[in-house]
Amino acid sequence: MKIDDTVEIAVREGFAASVAEEPDRFYAAIESVVDRGDDFTINAFQLTINVNSIILQDIHEGSLPELDEIADLAEDFAETQEDWSEVSAELAGTYMAAALSEQSVLEVMNPGDVATTGFALGGWLLSAFLPDDKEWTDYLDEVLQVLETALAEE
């Protein structure tokens, strides 16, 4: 299965706005996703959740982070991102814990928080935990390839 190109482009824009820490662009990217209807929005949210989950496992060498590690990451995120994104450590922690569990993120957070947290956290993860000598966009390409490979195996 291939990731829908239109969804991928919208998700990339949300991450790009987050990496750049440009609030107006960030919220415009989210609005652009939501304006395309429920199916598109759900697909974009799911892609964002999947990307974040893969990065979280990647930075923990293929393992799922423990709850205390998630809490530490959430605090680190909030220290650098909360001012512009308005996403708290609590929201980031809730998002990561749900994304890495069997629980749906949309069951524990409202859609607005899922959108802002997912894109803000994703941009931060992509830029803060870059493998050596990579641009965040190259890292995202690798993560998306891992995801497409996993989807093809299902």
Short mmCIF file of N, CA and C in Angstrom, two decimals:
data_model
loop_
_atom_site.label_atom_id
_atom_site.label_comp_id
_atom_site.label_asym_id
_atom_site.label_seq_id
_atom_site.Cartn_x
_atom_site.Cartn_y
_atom_site.Cartn_z
N MET A 1 0.84 -1.18 0.00
CA MET A 1 0.00 0.00 0.00
C MET A 1 0.89 1.25 0.00
N LYS A 2 0.50 2.24 -0.75
CA LYS A 2 1.25 3.48 -0.87
C LYS A 2 0.54 4.59 -0.10
N ILE A 3 1.34 5.46 0.48
CA ILE A 3 0.80 6.62 1.18
C ILE A 3 0.24 7.57 0.13
N ASP A 4 -0.95 8.08 0.38
CA ASP A 4 -1.59 9.02 -0.54
C ASP A 4 -0.72 10.28 -0.66
N ASP A 5 -0.36 10.63 -1.89
CA ASP A 5 0.53 11.78 -2.13
C ASP A 5 -0.06 13.09 -1.59
N THR A 6 -1.36 13.28 -1.76
CA THR A 6 -2.00 14.51 -1.31
C THR A 6 -1.94 14.63 0.21
N VAL A 7 -2.18 13.53 0.89
CA VAL A 7 -2.09 13.51 2.36
C VAL A 7 -0.64 13.76 2.79
N GLU A 8 0.29 13.11 2.12
CA GLU A 8 1.70 13.29 2.47
C GLU A 8 2.13 14.74 2.32
N ILE A 9 1.73 15.39 1.25
CA ILE A 9 2.09 16.79 1.03
C ILE A 9 1.54 17.67 2.15
N ALA A 10 0.30 17.43 2.55
CA ALA A 10 -0.31 18.22 3.63
C ALA A 10 0.41 17.99 4.96
N VAL A 11 0.77 16.75 5.23
CA VAL A 11 1.48 16.43 6.47
C VAL A 11 2.88 17.04 6.46
N ARG A 12 3.55 16.97 5.33
CA ARG A 12 4.87 17.59 5.21
C ARG A 12 4.81 19.09 5.51
N GLU A 13 3.76 19.76 5.03
CA GLU A 13 3.63 21.19 5.28
C GLU A 13 3.44 21.46 6.77
N GLY A 14 2.65 20.64 7.45
CA GLY A 14 2.49 20.79 8.89
C GLY A 14 3.80 20.62 9.63
N PHE A 15 4.57 19.61 9.24
CA PHE A 15 5.87 19.41 9.86
C PHE A 15 6.83 20.55 9.53
N ALA A 16 6.81 21.02 8.28
CA ALA A 16 7.71 22.11 7.88
C ALA A 16 7.42 23.38 8.69
N ALA A 17 6.16 23.67 8.88
CA ALA A 17 5.80 24.85 9.67
C ALA A 17 6.25 24.69 11.12
N SER A 18 6.18 23.47 11.62
CA SER A 18 6.64 23.20 12.98
C SER A 18 8.15 23.34 13.09
N VAL A 19 8.88 22.74 12.16
CA VAL A 19 10.33 22.84 12.18
C VAL A 19 10.76 24.31 12.13
N ALA A 20 10.06 25.10 11.31
CA ALA A 20 10.38 26.51 11.16
C ALA A 20 9.87 27.36 12.33
N GLU A 21 9.04 26.76 13.16
CA GLU A 21 8.41 27.46 14.30
C GLU A 21 7.70 28.73 13.84
N GLU A 22 6.86 28.56 12.82
CA GLU A 22 6.08 29.66 12.26
C GLU A 22 4.60 29.42 12.58
N PRO A 23 4.10 30.01 13.65
CA PRO A 23 2.73 29.74 14.09
C PRO A 23 1.65 29.99 13.03
N ASP A 24 1.73 31.09 12.30
CA ASP A 24 0.70 31.37 11.29
C ASP A 24 0.68 30.29 10.22
N ARG A 25 1.84 29.92 9.76
CA ARG A 25 1.96 28.85 8.75
C ARG A 25 1.49 27.52 9.33
N PHE A 26 1.84 27.27 10.57
CA PHE A 26 1.49 26.04 11.27
C PHE A 26 -0.04 25.87 11.35
N TYR A 27 -0.70 26.91 11.82
CA TYR A 27 -2.16 26.81 11.96
C TYR A 27 -2.86 26.83 10.60
N ALA A 28 -2.27 27.48 9.61
CA ALA A 28 -2.81 27.43 8.25
C ALA A 28 -2.70 26.01 7.68
N ALA A 29 -1.61 25.32 7.98
CA ALA A 29 -1.43 23.94 7.52
C ALA A 29 -2.49 23.03 8.15
N ILE A 30 -2.74 23.22 9.42
CA ILE A 30 -3.77 22.42 10.09
C ILE A 30 -5.13 22.72 9.51
N GLU A 31 -5.44 23.99 9.31
CA GLU A 31 -6.72 24.37 8.72
C GLU A 31 -6.89 23.78 7.32
N SER A 32 -5.82 23.75 6.57
CA SER A 32 -5.86 23.18 5.23
C SER A 32 -6.22 21.69 5.27
N VAL A 33 -5.69 20.99 6.26
CA VAL A 33 -6.02 19.56 6.42
C VAL A 33 -7.49 19.40 6.78
N VAL A 34 -7.93 20.13 7.77
CA VAL A 34 -9.30 19.99 8.28
C VAL A 34 -10.34 20.40 7.23
N ASP A 35 -10.00 21.38 6.42
CA ASP A 35 -10.93 21.86 5.39
C ASP A 35 -11.18 20.85 4.28
N ARG A 36 -10.41 19.80 4.21
CA ARG A 36 -10.55 18.81 3.14
C ARG A 36 -11.50 17.66 3.50
N GLY A 37 -12.12 17.75 4.65
CA GLY A 37 -13.11 16.75 5.02
C GLY A 37 -12.60 15.73 6.01
N ASP A 38 -13.55 14.98 6.55
CA ASP A 38 -13.25 14.02 7.62
C ASP A 38 -12.28 12.92 7.20
N ASP A 39 -12.51 12.32 6.03
CA ASP A 39 -11.64 11.22 5.60
C ASP A 39 -10.20 11.68 5.43
N PHE A 40 -10.03 12.82 4.77
CA PHE A 40 -8.69 13.36 4.56
C PHE A 40 -8.04 13.68 5.90
N THR A 41 -8.79 14.31 6.79
CA THR A 41 -8.27 14.69 8.10
C THR A 41 -7.83 13.46 8.88
N ILE A 42 -8.65 12.44 8.91
CA ILE A 42 -8.30 11.21 9.63
C ILE A 42 -7.05 10.58 9.04
N ASN A 43 -6.97 10.54 7.71
CA ASN A 43 -5.78 9.98 7.06
C ASN A 43 -4.53 10.79 7.38
N ALA A 44 -4.64 12.11 7.39
CA ALA A 44 -3.50 12.96 7.73
C ALA A 44 -3.10 12.77 9.20
N PHE A 45 -4.07 12.73 10.09
CA PHE A 45 -3.77 12.50 11.50
C PHE A 45 -3.09 11.15 11.68
N GLN A 46 -3.59 10.11 10.99
CA GLN A 46 -3.01 8.78 11.14
C GLN A 46 -1.58 8.74 10.61
N LEU A 47 -1.34 9.42 9.49
CA LEU A 47 0.02 9.46 8.96
C LEU A 47 0.95 10.17 9.96
N THR A 48 0.48 11.25 10.53
CA THR A 48 1.27 11.99 11.52
C THR A 48 1.57 11.11 12.74
N ILE A 49 0.57 10.41 13.22
CA ILE A 49 0.75 9.49 14.35
C ILE A 49 1.78 8.42 14.01
N ASN A 50 1.66 7.84 12.82
CA ASN A 50 2.59 6.79 12.41
C ASN A 50 4.02 7.31 12.29
N VAL A 51 4.19 8.48 11.70
CA VAL A 51 5.53 9.07 11.57
C VAL A 51 6.11 9.31 12.96
N ASN A 52 5.33 9.91 13.85
CA ASN A 52 5.82 10.17 15.21
C ASN A 52 6.19 8.88 15.92
N SER A 53 5.38 7.84 15.75
CA SER A 53 5.65 6.56 16.41
C SER A 53 6.95 5.94 15.91
N ILE A 54 7.17 6.00 14.61
CA ILE A 54 8.41 5.44 14.05
C ILE A 54 9.62 6.20 14.57
N ILE A 55 9.53 7.53 14.60
CA ILE A 55 10.67 8.31 15.10
C ILE A 55 10.92 8.01 16.57
N LEU A 56 9.86 7.92 17.36
CA LEU A 56 10.03 7.61 18.79
C LEU A 56 10.72 6.27 18.98
N GLN A 57 10.36 5.29 18.18
CA GLN A 57 11.03 4.00 18.28
C GLN A 57 12.46 4.07 17.77
N ASP A 58 12.67 4.87 16.72
CA ASP A 58 14.01 5.02 16.16
C ASP A 58 14.96 5.62 17.18
N ILE A 59 14.52 6.66 17.88
CA ILE A 59 15.42 7.29 18.85
C ILE A 59 15.63 6.43 20.09
N HIS A 60 14.80 5.39 20.23
CA HIS A 60 14.98 4.44 21.33
C HIS A 60 15.48 3.09 20.80
N GLU A 61 16.20 3.17 19.68
CA GLU A 61 16.87 2.02 19.07
C GLU A 61 15.93 0.85 18.81
N GLY A 62 14.75 1.17 18.30
CA GLY A 62 13.80 0.14 17.90
C GLY A 62 12.85 -0.31 18.99
N SER A 63 13.04 0.17 20.19
CA SER A 63 12.17 -0.21 21.31
C SER A 63 11.13 0.87 21.56
N LEU A 64 10.07 0.46 22.21
CA LEU A 64 9.08 1.45 22.65
C LEU A 64 9.60 2.13 23.91
N PRO A 65 9.55 3.46 23.95
CA PRO A 65 10.00 4.14 25.16
C PRO A 65 9.09 3.84 26.35
N GLU A 66 9.67 3.80 27.51
CA GLU A 66 8.91 3.60 28.75
C GLU A 66 8.18 4.90 29.09
N LEU A 67 7.20 4.82 30.00
CA LEU A 67 6.43 6.00 30.36
C LEU A 67 7.29 7.12 30.93
N ASP A 68 8.32 6.79 31.70
CA ASP A 68 9.19 7.85 32.23
C ASP A 68 10.01 8.50 31.12
N GLU A 69 10.38 7.73 30.10
CA GLU A 69 11.09 8.31 28.95
C GLU A 69 10.16 9.22 28.15
N ILE A 70 8.90 8.81 28.01
CA ILE A 70 7.92 9.65 27.33
C ILE A 70 7.73 10.95 28.10
N ALA A 71 7.64 10.86 29.41
CA ALA A 71 7.47 12.07 30.24
C ALA A 71 8.67 13.01 30.08
N ASP A 72 9.87 12.44 30.03
CA ASP A 72 11.07 13.26 29.84
C ASP A 72 11.06 13.94 28.47
N LEU A 73 10.70 13.19 27.45
CA LEU A 73 10.61 13.77 26.11
C LEU A 73 9.56 14.88 26.06
N ALA A 74 8.44 14.65 26.70
CA ALA A 74 7.36 15.65 26.71
C ALA A 74 7.83 16.93 27.39
N GLU A 75 8.57 16.81 28.47
CA GLU A 75 9.11 17.99 29.15
C GLU A 75 10.12 18.72 28.27
N ASP A 76 11.00 17.96 27.62
CA ASP A 76 11.98 18.56 26.72
C ASP A 76 11.28 19.29 25.58
N PHE A 77 10.25 18.65 25.03
CA PHE A 77 9.48 19.27 23.96
C PHE A 77 8.88 20.59 24.43
N ALA A 78 8.22 20.56 25.56
CA ALA A 78 7.52 21.75 26.05
C ALA A 78 8.49 22.91 26.34
N GLU A 79 9.68 22.59 26.81
CA GLU A 79 10.66 23.63 27.10
C GLU A 79 11.02 24.44 25.86
N THR A 80 11.04 23.79 24.72
CA THR A 80 11.48 24.48 23.50
C THR A 80 10.34 24.85 22.55
N GLN A 81 9.19 24.20 22.68
CA GLN A 81 8.14 24.37 21.69
C GLN A 81 6.85 24.98 22.20
N GLU A 82 6.60 24.90 23.49
CA GLU A 82 5.30 25.30 24.02
C GLU A 82 4.98 26.77 23.76
N ASP A 83 5.98 27.63 23.81
CA ASP A 83 5.71 29.06 23.63
C ASP A 83 5.07 29.37 22.28
N TRP A 84 5.57 28.78 21.21
CA TRP A 84 5.01 29.11 19.90
C TRP A 84 3.85 28.17 19.52
N SER A 85 3.91 26.91 19.94
CA SER A 85 2.89 25.95 19.49
C SER A 85 1.70 25.86 20.43
N GLU A 86 1.89 26.30 21.68
CA GLU A 86 0.85 26.22 22.70
C GLU A 86 0.49 24.78 23.06
N VAL A 87 1.42 23.85 22.79
CA VAL A 87 1.22 22.44 23.15
C VAL A 87 2.01 22.18 24.42
N SER A 88 1.31 21.76 25.47
CA SER A 88 1.93 21.54 26.78
C SER A 88 2.64 20.18 26.84
N ALA A 89 3.45 20.03 27.85
CA ALA A 89 4.10 18.74 28.10
C ALA A 89 3.05 17.66 28.34
N GLU A 90 1.97 18.01 29.03
CA GLU A 90 0.91 17.04 29.29
C GLU A 90 0.29 16.52 27.99
N LEU A 91 -0.03 17.44 27.07
CA LEU A 91 -0.59 17.01 25.78
C LEU A 91 0.41 16.16 24.99
N ALA A 92 1.66 16.59 24.97
CA ALA A 92 2.68 15.83 24.24
C ALA A 92 2.84 14.43 24.83
N GLY A 93 2.84 14.34 26.15
CA GLY A 93 2.97 13.03 26.80
C GLY A 93 1.78 12.13 26.53
N THR A 94 0.58 12.70 26.60
CA THR A 94 -0.63 11.93 26.32
C THR A 94 -0.61 11.42 24.89
N TYR A 95 -0.25 12.28 23.96
CA TYR A 95 -0.19 11.92 22.54
C TYR A 95 0.80 10.77 22.33
N MET A 96 2.02 10.92 22.85
CA MET A 96 3.04 9.88 22.63
C MET A 96 2.63 8.55 23.26
N ALA A 97 2.10 8.60 24.48
CA ALA A 97 1.71 7.36 25.15
C ALA A 97 0.62 6.64 24.37
N ALA A 98 -0.36 7.37 23.87
CA ALA A 98 -1.43 6.75 23.10
C ALA A 98 -0.93 6.26 21.74
N ALA A 99 -0.10 7.07 21.08
CA ALA A 99 0.41 6.69 19.76
C ALA A 99 1.22 5.40 19.81
N LEU A 100 1.86 5.15 20.93
CA LEU A 100 2.71 3.96 21.06
C LEU A 100 1.99 2.78 21.71
N SER A 101 0.73 2.95 21.99
CA SER A 101 -0.04 1.88 22.63
C SER A 101 -1.12 1.39 21.67
N GLU A 102 -1.93 0.51 22.16
CA GLU A 102 -3.06 0.00 21.39
C GLU A 102 -4.23 0.98 21.38
N GLN A 103 -4.13 2.01 22.18
CA GLN A 103 -5.20 2.98 22.32
C GLN A 103 -5.14 4.01 21.18
N SER A 104 -6.29 4.42 20.70
CA SER A 104 -6.35 5.44 19.67
C SER A 104 -6.11 6.82 20.28
N VAL A 105 -5.28 7.60 19.61
CA VAL A 105 -5.01 8.96 20.08
C VAL A 105 -6.31 9.76 20.11
N LEU A 106 -7.18 9.53 19.14
CA LEU A 106 -8.45 10.26 19.08
C LEU A 106 -9.42 9.85 20.18
N GLU A 107 -9.13 8.77 20.89
CA GLU A 107 -9.97 8.38 22.02
C GLU A 107 -9.58 9.12 23.30
N VAL A 108 -8.35 9.62 23.35
CA VAL A 108 -7.89 10.27 24.57
C VAL A 108 -7.67 11.77 24.42
N MET A 109 -7.77 12.27 23.18
CA MET A 109 -7.57 13.69 22.92
C MET A 109 -8.62 14.18 21.93
N ASN A 110 -8.97 15.44 22.01
CA ASN A 110 -9.91 15.97 21.03
C ASN A 110 -9.17 16.22 19.71
N PRO A 111 -9.89 16.27 18.60
CA PRO A 111 -9.24 16.41 17.29
C PRO A 111 -8.33 17.63 17.16
N GLY A 112 -8.70 18.74 17.75
CA GLY A 112 -7.85 19.92 17.68
C GLY A 112 -6.50 19.70 18.35
N ASP A 113 -6.52 19.05 19.51
CA ASP A 113 -5.27 18.74 20.21
C ASP A 113 -4.45 17.69 19.46
N VAL A 114 -5.13 16.74 18.83
CA VAL A 114 -4.42 15.74 18.03
C VAL A 114 -3.67 16.43 16.89
N ALA A 115 -4.32 17.37 16.24
CA ALA A 115 -3.70 18.08 15.12
C ALA A 115 -2.50 18.90 15.58
N THR A 116 -2.72 19.78 16.55
CA THR A 116 -1.63 20.66 16.96
C THR A 116 -0.49 19.87 17.60
N THR A 117 -0.82 18.92 18.43
CA THR A 117 0.22 18.13 19.09
C THR A 117 0.98 17.28 18.09
N GLY A 118 0.26 16.61 17.20
CA GLY A 118 0.90 15.74 16.23
C GLY A 118 1.88 16.46 15.33
N PHE A 119 1.47 17.60 14.79
CA PHE A 119 2.36 18.33 13.90
C PHE A 119 3.50 19.02 14.66
N ALA A 120 3.19 19.62 15.80
CA ALA A 120 4.24 20.29 16.58
C ALA A 120 5.27 19.28 17.08
N LEU A 121 4.79 18.18 17.62
CA LEU A 121 5.69 17.14 18.12
C LEU A 121 6.49 16.53 16.98
N GLY A 122 5.83 16.25 15.87
CA GLY A 122 6.52 15.66 14.72
C GLY A 122 7.64 16.53 14.20
N GLY A 123 7.36 17.82 14.06
CA GLY A 123 8.41 18.73 13.61
C GLY A 123 9.59 18.77 14.56
N TRP A 124 9.27 18.76 15.85
CA TRP A 124 10.33 18.76 16.86
C TRP A 124 11.14 17.47 16.81
N LEU A 125 10.46 16.33 16.74
CA LEU A 125 11.17 15.05 16.68
C LEU A 125 12.05 14.96 15.43
N LEU A 126 11.51 15.42 14.30
CA LEU A 126 12.27 15.38 13.05
C LEU A 126 13.52 16.25 13.10
N SER A 127 13.45 17.36 13.78
CA SER A 127 14.59 18.28 13.81
C SER A 127 15.51 18.06 15.02
N ALA A 128 14.97 17.64 16.13
CA ALA A 128 15.78 17.50 17.34
C ALA A 128 16.56 16.19 17.39
N PHE A 129 16.10 15.18 16.67
CA PHE A 129 16.73 13.87 16.75
C PHE A 129 17.23 13.39 15.39
N LEU A 130 17.73 14.33 14.62
CA LEU A 130 18.25 14.00 13.30
C LEU A 130 19.47 13.09 13.38
N PRO A 131 19.48 12.04 12.57
CA PRO A 131 20.73 11.29 12.44
C PRO A 131 21.81 12.22 11.86
N ASP A 132 23.05 11.90 12.09
CA ASP A 132 24.17 12.74 11.63
C ASP A 132 24.09 13.04 10.14
N ASP A 133 24.44 14.26 9.80
CA ASP A 133 24.58 14.71 8.41
C ASP A 133 23.31 14.55 7.58
N LYS A 134 22.14 14.73 8.18
CA LYS A 134 20.89 14.64 7.44
C LYS A 134 20.09 15.92 7.62
N GLU A 135 19.32 16.24 6.61
CA GLU A 135 18.31 17.29 6.71
C GLU A 135 17.05 16.63 7.25
N TRP A 136 16.18 17.41 7.89
CA TRP A 136 14.97 16.81 8.46
C TRP A 136 14.09 16.22 7.36
N THR A 137 14.11 16.81 6.18
CA THR A 137 13.28 16.29 5.08
C THR A 137 13.78 14.93 4.61
N ASP A 138 15.10 14.74 4.63
CA ASP A 138 15.65 13.42 4.26
C ASP A 138 15.28 12.37 5.31
N TYR A 139 15.33 12.79 6.56
CA TYR A 139 14.94 11.88 7.64
C TYR A 139 13.46 11.51 7.49
N LEU A 140 12.61 12.49 7.19
CA LEU A 140 11.19 12.21 6.98
C LEU A 140 11.01 11.25 5.80
N ASP A 141 11.76 11.44 4.73
CA ASP A 141 11.67 10.51 3.59
C ASP A 141 11.97 9.08 4.03
N GLU A 142 13.00 8.91 4.85
CA GLU A 142 13.35 7.58 5.35
C GLU A 142 12.24 6.99 6.21
N VAL A 143 11.67 7.81 7.08
CA VAL A 143 10.58 7.35 7.94
C VAL A 143 9.38 6.94 7.09
N LEU A 144 9.05 7.74 6.09
CA LEU A 144 7.92 7.41 5.22
C LEU A 144 8.18 6.12 4.43
N GLN A 145 9.42 5.90 4.05
CA GLN A 145 9.76 4.65 3.35
C GLN A 145 9.57 3.45 4.27
N VAL A 146 9.99 3.59 5.51
CA VAL A 146 9.77 2.51 6.49
C VAL A 146 8.28 2.23 6.64
N LEU A 147 7.50 3.28 6.71
CA LEU A 147 6.06 3.15 6.86
C LEU A 147 5.45 2.48 5.64
N GLU A 148 5.82 2.91 4.45
CA GLU A 148 5.28 2.29 3.23
C GLU A 148 5.66 0.82 3.14
N THR A 149 6.88 0.48 3.53
CA THR A 149 7.30 -0.92 3.53
C THR A 149 6.44 -1.73 4.51
N ALA A 150 6.20 -1.18 5.68
CA ALA A 150 5.37 -1.86 6.68
C ALA A 150 3.95 -2.02 6.17
N LEU A 151 3.41 -1.01 5.52
CA LEU A 151 2.06 -1.10 4.98
C LEU A 151 1.97 -2.13 3.88
N ALA A 152 3.01 -2.26 3.08
CA ALA A 152 3.02 -3.23 1.97
C ALA A 152 3.03 -4.66 2.51
N GLU A 153 3.59 -4.85 3.70
CA GLU A 153 3.67 -6.18 4.29
C GLU A 153 2.39 -6.62 4.97
N GLU A 154 1.48 -5.67 5.20
CA GLU A 154 0.22 -6.01 5.90
C GLU A 154 -0.73 -6.75 4.99
#
